[in-house]
CSV table of N, CA and C in Angstrom, one decimal:
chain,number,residue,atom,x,y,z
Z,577,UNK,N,10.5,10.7,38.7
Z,577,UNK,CA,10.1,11.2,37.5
Z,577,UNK,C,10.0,10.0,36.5
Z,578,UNK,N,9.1,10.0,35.9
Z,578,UNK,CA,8.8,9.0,34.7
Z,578,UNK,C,8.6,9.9,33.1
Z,579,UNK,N,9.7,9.9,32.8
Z,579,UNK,CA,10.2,10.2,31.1
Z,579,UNK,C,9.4,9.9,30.3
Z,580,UNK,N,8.7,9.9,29.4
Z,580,UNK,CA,8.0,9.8,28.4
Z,580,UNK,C,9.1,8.8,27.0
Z,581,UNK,N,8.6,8.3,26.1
Z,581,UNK,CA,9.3,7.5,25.6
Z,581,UNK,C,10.1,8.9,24.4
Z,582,UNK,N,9.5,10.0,24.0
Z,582,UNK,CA,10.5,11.1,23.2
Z,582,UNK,C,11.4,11.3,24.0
Z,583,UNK,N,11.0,11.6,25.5
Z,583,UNK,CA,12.2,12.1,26.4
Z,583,UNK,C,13.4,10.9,26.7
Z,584,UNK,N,13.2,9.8,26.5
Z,584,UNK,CA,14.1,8.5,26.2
Z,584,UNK,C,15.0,8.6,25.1
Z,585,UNK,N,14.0,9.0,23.9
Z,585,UNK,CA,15.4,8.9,22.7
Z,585,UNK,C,15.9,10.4,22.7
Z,586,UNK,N,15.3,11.2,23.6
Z,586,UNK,CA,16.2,12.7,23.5
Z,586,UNK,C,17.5,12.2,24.2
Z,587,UNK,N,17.2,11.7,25.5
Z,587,UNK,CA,18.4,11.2,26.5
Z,587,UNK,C,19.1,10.0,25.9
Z,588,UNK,N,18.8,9.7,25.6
Z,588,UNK,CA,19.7,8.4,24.6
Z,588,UNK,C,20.2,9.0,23.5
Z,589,UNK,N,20.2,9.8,22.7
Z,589,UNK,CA,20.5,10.6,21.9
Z,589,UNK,C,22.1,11.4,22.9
Z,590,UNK,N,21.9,12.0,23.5
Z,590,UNK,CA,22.6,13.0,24.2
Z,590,UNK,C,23.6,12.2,25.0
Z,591,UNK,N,23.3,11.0,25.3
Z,591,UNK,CA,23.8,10.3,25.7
Z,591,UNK,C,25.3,9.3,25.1
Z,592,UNK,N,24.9,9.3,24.0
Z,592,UNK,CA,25.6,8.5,22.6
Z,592,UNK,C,26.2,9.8,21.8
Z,593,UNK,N,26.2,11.2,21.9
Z,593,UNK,CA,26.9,12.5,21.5
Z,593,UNK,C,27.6,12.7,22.3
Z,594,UNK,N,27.5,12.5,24.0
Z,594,UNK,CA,28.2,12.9,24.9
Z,594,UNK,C,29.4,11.7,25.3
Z,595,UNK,N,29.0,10.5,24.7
Z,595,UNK,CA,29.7,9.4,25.7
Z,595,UNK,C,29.6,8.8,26.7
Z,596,UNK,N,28.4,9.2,27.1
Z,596,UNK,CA,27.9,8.6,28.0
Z,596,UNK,C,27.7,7.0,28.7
Z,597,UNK,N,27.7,7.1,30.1
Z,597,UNK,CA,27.7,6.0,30.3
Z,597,UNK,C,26.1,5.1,30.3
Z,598,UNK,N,25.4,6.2,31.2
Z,598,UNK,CA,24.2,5.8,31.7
Z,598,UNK,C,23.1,7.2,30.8
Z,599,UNK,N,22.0,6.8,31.3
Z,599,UNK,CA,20.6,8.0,30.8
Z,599,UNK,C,20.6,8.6,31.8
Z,600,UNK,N,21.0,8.2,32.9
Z,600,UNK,CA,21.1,9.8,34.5
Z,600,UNK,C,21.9,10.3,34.1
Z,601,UNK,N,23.1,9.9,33.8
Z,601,UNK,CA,24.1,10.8,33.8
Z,601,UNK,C,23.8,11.7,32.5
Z,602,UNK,N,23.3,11.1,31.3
Z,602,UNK,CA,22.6,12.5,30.5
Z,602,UNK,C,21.6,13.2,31.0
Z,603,UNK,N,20.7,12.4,31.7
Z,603,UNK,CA,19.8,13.8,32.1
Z,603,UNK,C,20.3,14.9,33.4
Z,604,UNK,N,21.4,14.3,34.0
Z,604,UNK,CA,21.7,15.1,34.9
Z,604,UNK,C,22.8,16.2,33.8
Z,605,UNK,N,23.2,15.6,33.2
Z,605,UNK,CA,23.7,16.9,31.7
Z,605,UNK,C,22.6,18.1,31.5
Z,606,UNK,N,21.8,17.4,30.7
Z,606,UNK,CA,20.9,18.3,30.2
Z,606,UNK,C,19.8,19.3,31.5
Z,607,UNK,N,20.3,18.6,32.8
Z,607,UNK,CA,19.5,19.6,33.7
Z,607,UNK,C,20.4,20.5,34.4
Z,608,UNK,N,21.5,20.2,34.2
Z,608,UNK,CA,22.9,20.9,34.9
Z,608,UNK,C,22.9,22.4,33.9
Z,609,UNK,N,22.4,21.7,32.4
Z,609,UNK,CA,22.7,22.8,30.9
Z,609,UNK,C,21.1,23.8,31.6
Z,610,UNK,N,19.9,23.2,31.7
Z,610,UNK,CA,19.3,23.9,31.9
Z,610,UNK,C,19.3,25.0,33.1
Z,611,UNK,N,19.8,24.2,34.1
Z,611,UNK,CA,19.5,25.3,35.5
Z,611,UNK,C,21.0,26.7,34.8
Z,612,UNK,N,22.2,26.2,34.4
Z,612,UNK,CA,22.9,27.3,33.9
Z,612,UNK,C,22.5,28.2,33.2
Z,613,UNK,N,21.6,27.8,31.7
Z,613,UNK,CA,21.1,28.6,31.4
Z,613,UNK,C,19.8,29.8,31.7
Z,614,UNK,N,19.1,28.8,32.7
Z,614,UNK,CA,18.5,30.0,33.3
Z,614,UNK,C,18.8,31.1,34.3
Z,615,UNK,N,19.9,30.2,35.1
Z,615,UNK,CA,20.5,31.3,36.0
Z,615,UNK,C,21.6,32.5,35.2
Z,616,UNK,N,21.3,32.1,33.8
Z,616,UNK,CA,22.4,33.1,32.9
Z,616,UNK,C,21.3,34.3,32.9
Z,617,UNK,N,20.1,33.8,32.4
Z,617,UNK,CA,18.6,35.0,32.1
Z,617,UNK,C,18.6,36.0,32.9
Z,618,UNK,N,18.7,35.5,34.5
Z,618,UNK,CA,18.4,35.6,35.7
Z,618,UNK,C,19.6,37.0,35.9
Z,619,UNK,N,20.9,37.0,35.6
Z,619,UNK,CA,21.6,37.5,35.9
Z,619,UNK,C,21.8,38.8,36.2
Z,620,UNK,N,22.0,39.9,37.0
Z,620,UNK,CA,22.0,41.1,37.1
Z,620,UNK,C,23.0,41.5,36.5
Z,621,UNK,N,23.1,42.7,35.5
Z,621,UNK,CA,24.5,43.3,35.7
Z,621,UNK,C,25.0,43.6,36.9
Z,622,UNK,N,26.3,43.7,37.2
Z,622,UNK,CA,26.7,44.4,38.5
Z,622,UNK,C,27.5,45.4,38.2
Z,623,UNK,N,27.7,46.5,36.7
Z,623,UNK,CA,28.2,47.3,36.6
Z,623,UNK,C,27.8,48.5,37.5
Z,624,UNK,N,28.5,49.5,37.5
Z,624,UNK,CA,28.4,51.4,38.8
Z,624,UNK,C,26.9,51.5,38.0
Z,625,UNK,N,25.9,52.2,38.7
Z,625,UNK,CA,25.0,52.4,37.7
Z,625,UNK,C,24.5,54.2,38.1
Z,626,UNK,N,24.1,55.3,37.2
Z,626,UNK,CA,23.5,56.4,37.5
Z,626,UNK,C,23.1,56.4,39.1
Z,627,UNK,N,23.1,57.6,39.9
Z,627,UNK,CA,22.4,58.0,40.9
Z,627,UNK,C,21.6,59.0,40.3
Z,628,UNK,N,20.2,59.0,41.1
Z,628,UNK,CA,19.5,60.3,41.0
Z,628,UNK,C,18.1,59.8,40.2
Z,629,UNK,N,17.3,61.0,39.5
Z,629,UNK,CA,15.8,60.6,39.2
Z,629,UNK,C,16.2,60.1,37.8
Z,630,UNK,N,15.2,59.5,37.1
Z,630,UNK,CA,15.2,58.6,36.1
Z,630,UNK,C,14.4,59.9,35.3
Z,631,UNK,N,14.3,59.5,34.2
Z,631,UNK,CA,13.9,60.6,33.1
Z,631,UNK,C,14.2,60.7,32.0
């Protein structure tokens, strides 16, 4: 992957908030933040739910 120079000072940015050492290690932050949050979207409830016809 080749970053774009905004996508540089986003990760350098995130990077210098977080403590970071390196710019992987922020972007592997911000892709770790992203895959969580979409697997949050994604989520099913798994509460008992009604049987029977809908209506």
């Amino acid at each position: 992957m080749f970053p774009t120079d905004a996508d540089r000072r986003v990760l350098e940015a995130v990077r210098q908030q977080q403590g970071l050492e390196t710019m992987d290690q922020a972007a592997e932050l911000v892709l770790r933040r992203s895959i969580r949050k979409g697997a949050a979207k994604m989520a099913v409830p798994r509460g008992p739910r009604p049987v029977g016809r809908r209506g």
